[in-house]
Coordinates of C-alpha atoms in Angstrom, one line a residue:
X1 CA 15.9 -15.1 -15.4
X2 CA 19.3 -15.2 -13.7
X3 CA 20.7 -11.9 -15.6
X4 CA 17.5 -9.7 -14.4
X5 CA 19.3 -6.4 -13.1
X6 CA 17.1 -5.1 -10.5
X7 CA 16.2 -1.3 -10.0
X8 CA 15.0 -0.1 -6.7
X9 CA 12.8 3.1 -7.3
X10 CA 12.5 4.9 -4.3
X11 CA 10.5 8.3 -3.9
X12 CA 11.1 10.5 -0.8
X13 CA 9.1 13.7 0.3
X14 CA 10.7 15.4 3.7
X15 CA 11.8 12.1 5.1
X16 CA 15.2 11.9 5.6
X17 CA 15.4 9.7 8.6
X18 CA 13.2 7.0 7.0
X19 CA 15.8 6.8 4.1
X20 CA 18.6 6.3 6.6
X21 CA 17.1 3.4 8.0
X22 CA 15.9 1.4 4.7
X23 CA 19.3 2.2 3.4
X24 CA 20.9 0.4 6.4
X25 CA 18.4 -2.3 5.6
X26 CA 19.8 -3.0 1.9
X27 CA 23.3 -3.2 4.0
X28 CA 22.2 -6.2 5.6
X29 CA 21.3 -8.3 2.6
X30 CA 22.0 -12.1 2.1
X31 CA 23.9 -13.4 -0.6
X32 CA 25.6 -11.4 -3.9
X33 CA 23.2 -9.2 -5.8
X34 CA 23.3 -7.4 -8.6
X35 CA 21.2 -3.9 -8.5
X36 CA 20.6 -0.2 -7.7
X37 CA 18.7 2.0 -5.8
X38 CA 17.5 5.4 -6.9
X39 CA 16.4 7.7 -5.0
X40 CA 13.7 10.5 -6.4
X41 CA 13.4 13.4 -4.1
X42 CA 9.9 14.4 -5.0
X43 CA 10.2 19.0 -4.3
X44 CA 11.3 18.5 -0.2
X45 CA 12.3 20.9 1.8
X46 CA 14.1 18.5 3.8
X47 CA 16.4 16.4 1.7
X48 CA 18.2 13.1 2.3
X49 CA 20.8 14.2 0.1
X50 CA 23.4 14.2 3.1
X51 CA 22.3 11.0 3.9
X52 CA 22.3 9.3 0.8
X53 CA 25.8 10.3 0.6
X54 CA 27.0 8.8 3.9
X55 CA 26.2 5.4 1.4
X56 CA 27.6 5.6 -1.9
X57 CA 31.0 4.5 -1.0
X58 CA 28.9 0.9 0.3
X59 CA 25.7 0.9 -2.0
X60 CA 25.4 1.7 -5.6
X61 CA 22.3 4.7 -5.5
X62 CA 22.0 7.6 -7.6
X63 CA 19.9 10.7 -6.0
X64 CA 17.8 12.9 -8.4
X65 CA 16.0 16.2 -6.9
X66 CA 13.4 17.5 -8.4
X67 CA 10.3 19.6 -8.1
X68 CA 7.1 18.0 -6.3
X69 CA 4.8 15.9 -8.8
X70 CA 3.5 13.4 -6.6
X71 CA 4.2 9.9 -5.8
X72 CA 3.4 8.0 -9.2
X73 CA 4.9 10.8 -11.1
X74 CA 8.1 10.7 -8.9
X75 CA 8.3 6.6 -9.4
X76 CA 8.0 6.9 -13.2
X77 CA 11.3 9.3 -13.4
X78 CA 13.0 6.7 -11.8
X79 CA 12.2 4.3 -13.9
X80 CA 13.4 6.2 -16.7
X81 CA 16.7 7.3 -15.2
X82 CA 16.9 3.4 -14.2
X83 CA 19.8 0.8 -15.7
X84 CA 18.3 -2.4 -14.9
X85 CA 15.7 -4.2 -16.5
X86 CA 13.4 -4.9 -13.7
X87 CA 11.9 -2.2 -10.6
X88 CA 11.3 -2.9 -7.5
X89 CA 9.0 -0.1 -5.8
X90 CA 9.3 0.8 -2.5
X91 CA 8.0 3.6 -0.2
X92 CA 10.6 5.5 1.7
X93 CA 8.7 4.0 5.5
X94 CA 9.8 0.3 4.6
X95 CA 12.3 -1.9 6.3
X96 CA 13.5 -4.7 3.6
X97 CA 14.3 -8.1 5.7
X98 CA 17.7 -9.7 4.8
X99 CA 16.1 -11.9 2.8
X100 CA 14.1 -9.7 0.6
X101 CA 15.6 -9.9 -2.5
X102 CA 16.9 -13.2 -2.5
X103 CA 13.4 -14.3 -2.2
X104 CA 12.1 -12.2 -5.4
X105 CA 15.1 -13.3 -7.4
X106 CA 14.2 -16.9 -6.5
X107 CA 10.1 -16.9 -7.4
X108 CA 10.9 -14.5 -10.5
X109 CA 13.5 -17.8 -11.7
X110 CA 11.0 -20.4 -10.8
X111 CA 7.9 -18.5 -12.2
X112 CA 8.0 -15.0 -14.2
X113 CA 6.2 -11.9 -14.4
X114 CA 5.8 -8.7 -15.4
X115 CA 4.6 -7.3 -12.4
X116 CA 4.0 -8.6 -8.7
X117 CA 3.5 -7.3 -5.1
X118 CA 4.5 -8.2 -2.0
X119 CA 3.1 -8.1 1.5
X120 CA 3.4 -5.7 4.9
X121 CA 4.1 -6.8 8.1
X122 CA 5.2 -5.0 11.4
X123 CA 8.3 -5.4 13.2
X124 CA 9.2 -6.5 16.9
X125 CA 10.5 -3.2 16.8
X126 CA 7.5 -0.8 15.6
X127 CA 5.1 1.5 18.4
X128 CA 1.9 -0.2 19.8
X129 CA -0.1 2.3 17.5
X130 CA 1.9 0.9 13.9
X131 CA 1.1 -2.3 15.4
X132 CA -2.3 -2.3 15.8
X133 CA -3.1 0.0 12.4
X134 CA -0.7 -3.2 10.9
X135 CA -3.3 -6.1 12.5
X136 CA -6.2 -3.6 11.0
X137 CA -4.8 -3.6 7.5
X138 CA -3.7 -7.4 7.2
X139 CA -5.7 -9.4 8.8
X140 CA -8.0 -12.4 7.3
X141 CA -10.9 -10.8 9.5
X142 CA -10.7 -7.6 8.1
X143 CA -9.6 -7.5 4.4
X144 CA -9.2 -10.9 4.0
X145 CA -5.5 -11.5 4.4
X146 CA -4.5 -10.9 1.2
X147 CA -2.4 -7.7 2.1
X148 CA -0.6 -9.6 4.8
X149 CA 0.2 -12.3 2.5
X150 CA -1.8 -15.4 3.5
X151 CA -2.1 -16.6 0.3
X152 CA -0.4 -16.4 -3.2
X153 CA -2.6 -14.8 -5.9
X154 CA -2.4 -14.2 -9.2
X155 CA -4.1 -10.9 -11.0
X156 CA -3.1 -9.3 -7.5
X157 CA -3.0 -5.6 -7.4
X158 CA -0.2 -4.6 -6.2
X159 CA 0.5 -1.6 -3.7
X160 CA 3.3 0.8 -4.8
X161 CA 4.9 0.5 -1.3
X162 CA 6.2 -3.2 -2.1
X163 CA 5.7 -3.0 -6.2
X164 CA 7.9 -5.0 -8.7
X165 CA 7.7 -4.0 -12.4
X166 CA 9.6 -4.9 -15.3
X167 CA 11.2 -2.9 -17.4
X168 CA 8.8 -4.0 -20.6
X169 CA 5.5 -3.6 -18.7
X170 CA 6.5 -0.2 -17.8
X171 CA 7.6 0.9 -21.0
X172 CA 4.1 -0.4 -22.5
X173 CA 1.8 1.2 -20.1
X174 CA 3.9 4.2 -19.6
X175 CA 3.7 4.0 -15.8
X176 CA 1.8 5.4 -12.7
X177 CA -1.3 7.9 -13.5
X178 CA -1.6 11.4 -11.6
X179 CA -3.7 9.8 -8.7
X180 CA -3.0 9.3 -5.9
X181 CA -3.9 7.1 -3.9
X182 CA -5.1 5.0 -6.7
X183 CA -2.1 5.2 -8.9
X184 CA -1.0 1.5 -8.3
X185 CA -4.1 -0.1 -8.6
X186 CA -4.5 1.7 -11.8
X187 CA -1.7 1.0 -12.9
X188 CA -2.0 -2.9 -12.2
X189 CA -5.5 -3.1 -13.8
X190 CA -4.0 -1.4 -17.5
X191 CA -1.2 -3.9 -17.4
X192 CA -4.0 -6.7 -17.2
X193 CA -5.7 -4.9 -20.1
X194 CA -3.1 -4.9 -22.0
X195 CA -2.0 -8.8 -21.2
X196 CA 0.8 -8.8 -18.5
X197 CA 0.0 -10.8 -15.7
X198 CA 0.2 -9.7 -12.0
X199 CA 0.6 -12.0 -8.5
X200 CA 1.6 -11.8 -5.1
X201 CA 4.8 -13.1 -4.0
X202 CA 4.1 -13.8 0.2
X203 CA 7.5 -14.2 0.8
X204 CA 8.7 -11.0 -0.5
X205 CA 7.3 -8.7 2.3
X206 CA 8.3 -5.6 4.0
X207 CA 8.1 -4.0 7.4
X208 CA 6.1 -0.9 6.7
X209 CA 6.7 1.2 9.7
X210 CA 3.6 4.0 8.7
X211 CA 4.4 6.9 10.7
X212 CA 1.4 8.1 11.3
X213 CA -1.4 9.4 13.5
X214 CA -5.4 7.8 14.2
X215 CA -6.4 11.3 12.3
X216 CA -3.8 10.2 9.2
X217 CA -4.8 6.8 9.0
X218 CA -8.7 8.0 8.9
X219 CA -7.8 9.7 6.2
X220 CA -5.6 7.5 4.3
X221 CA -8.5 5.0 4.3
X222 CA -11.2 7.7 3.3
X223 CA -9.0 8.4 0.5
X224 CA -8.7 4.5 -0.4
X225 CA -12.5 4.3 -0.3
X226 CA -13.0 7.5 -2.5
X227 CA -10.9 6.6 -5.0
X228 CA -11.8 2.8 -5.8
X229 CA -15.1 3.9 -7.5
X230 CA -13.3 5.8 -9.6
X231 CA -11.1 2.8 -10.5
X232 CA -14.5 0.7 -11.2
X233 CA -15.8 3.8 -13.6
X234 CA -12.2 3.8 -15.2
X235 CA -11.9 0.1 -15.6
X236 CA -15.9 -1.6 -15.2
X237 CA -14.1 -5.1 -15.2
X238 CA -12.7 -4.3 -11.7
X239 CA -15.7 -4.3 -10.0
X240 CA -17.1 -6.7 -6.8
X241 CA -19.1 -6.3 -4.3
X242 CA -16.0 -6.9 -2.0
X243 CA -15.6 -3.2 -2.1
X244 CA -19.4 -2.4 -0.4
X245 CA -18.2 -4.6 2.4
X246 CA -16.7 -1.5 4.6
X247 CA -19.9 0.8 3.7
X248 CA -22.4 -2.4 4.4
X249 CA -20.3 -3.1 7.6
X250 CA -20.4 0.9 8.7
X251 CA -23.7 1.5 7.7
X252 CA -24.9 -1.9 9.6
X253 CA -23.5 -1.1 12.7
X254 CA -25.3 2.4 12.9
X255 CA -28.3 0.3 12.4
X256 CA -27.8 -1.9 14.7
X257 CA -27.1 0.9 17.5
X258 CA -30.5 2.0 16.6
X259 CA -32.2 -0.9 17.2
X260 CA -30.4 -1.5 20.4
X261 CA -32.4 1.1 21.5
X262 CA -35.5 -0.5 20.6
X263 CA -34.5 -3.1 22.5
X264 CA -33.8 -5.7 19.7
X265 CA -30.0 -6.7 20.7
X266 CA -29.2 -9.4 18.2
X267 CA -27.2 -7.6 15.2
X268 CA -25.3 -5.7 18.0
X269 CA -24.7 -9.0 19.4
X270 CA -23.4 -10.1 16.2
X271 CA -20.9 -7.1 15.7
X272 CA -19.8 -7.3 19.6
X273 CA -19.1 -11.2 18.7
X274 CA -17.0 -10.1 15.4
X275 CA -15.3 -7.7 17.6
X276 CA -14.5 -9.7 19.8
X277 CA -12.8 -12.6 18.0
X278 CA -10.4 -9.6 16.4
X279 CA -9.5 -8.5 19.7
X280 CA -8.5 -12.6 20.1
X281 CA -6.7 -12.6 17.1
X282 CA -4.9 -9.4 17.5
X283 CA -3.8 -10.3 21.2
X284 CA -2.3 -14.2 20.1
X285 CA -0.6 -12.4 17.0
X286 CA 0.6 -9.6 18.7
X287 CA 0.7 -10.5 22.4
X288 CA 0.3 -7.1 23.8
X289 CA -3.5 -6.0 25.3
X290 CA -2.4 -2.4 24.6
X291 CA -2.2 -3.7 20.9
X292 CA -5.4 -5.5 20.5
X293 CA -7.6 -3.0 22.1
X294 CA -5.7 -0.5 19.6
X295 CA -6.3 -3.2 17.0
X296 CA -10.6 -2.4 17.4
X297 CA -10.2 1.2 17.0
X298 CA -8.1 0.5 14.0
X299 CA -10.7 -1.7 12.8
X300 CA -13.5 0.7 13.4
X301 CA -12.0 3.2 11.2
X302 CA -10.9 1.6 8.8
X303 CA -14.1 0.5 7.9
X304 CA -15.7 3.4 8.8
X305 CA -13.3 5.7 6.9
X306 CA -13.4 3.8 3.6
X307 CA -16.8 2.7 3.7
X308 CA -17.8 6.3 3.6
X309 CA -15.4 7.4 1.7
X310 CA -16.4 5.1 -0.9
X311 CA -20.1 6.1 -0.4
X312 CA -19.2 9.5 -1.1
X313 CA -17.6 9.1 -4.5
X314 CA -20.0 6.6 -5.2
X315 CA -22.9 8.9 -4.8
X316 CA -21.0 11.9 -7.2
X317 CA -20.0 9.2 -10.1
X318 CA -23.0 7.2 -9.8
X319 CA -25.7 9.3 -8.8
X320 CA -25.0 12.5 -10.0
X321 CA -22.5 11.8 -12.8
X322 CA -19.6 14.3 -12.0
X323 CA -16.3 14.5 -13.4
X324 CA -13.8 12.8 -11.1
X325 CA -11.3 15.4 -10.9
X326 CA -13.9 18.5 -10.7
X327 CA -15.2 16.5 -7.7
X328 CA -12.2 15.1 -6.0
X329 CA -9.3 17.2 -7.0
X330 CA -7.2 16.6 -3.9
X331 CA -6.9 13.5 -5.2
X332 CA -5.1 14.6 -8.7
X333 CA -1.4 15.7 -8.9

């Protein structure tokens, strides 16, 4: 796998500063490479075309414009005006360590495939709010670790703002859906049907700044929880419970309020011990109190926002059989 040319696709929507600074993160790559970057301006108002220049004479990118479509939509026309025979997906709020690619280069030698993700992580650098939303997100006591890359796994699902995809895989599934959010896991679960195999390379991750607000992030994760049962009607394999856990958790912790009131303390004592050894966890990993009292609000939406979320869409493709796009269409490009 030494002659893979690599591809990095990256779709922008009125975000010229983030550009600026993951271009100034390809700048400080180990080691030779051989790969580009394009850059799909998905209909902005506020281009990075003047900062994309201030690069080509010290990066190989090409810029494309062109009218808004959507995020999946916007990574598939890159692929297609790509040269190289392998992508590598990114979203335009990343920061790529120096190592980055060396390190996909060196799993994708040892151990092909057609597809694989690669973890989030915040830096030193990144606001007490991105921090805490970051600990919410990653953590082994909230979604198991796998985002944050505790483990490696195959059949992993990636997430299209650390995505690798080859060249082949995209060609045969003919890319991201109109979706969104939802495109990548979709995306990830045809390539299974059709026989490539996905994983998670750990040491491939990111620092994924998320600029973004407690209101944004509530519904960011609403969205997430709305759209997986559509992903489970699409593709019935996909289902687990793993996916009630948010509602359960949400729906138990209302209950347990209740019966606080009635004087029967125990499940709140349970949740208050749960909540508690996050707030540990986020303090020795982050070593900030602001952070870890940020981290439990994080937490608390999270759950709350996708647990309902998923609820909600539950209810309209279980219960009352509607058509996903008649009942969700903010969710369609």
């Amino acid at each position: 796998m030494n002659t893979i040319n690599f591809s990095f696709i990256i779709p922008v929507y009125n975000r010229p500063e983030e550009i600026k600074e993951l271009l100034n993160s390809f700048l400080n790559f180990e080691g030779e490479h051989n790969y580009e970057i394009v850059i799909v301006e998905d209909g902005s108002k506020d281009t990075s075309e003047l900062i994309v220049e201030q690069f080509t004479n010290q990066l190989d990118i090409s810029y494309y414009f062109k009218p808004n479509s959507g995020p999946g939509d916007s990574r598939n026309y890159g692929m297609e005006k790509a040269k190289g025979n392998y992508y590598i997906i990114l979203d335009s709020d990343v920061i790529l360590p120096s190592n980055y690619l060396g390190e996909v280069k060196q799993f994708l030698s040892a151990s092909y495939y057609d597809c694989f993700g690669g973890p989030d992580a915040a830096h030193s650098s990144f606001s007490n709010l991105q921090k805490a939303i970051n600990f919410a997100m990653t953590s082994f006591i909230t979604t198991g670790g796998i985002r944050g890359g505790k483990q490696k796994v195959d059949d992993f699902q990636p997430r299209s703002f650390n995505m690798g995809l080859s060249k082949k895989a995209f060609l045969a599934s003919g890319g991201f859906g109109k979706i969104h959010p939802g495109e990548d896991p979709d995306l990830s679960l045809r390539l299974h049907e059709l026989g490539f195999k996905t994983t998670l390379i750990k040491s491939a991750f990111v620092y994924h700044k998320r600029r973004i607000s407690w209101s944004k992030f509530y519904t960011q994760v609403n969205k997430f929880g709305m759209v997986r049962p559509i992903l489970n009607q699409w593709h019935p394999n996909s289902k687990s419970i793993v996916y009630w856990f948010p509602t359960l958790f949400s729906l138990g912790f209302i209950i347990a309020v209740i019966m606080a009131l009635f004087k029967i303390n125990l499940p709140l004592y349970l949740y208050g011990f749960y909540f508690a050894v996050a707030f540990v966890l986020a303090l020795i990993s982050n070593r900030s109190l602001s952070v870890a009292i940020q981290a439990l609000l994080a937490i608390c939406i999270q759950f709350f926002g996708y647990g309902f979320g998923f609820l909600k869409s539950t209810f309209n493709m279980v219960i009352l059989k509607k058509n996903p796009e008649k009942a969700f269409p903010h969710l369609f490009f």
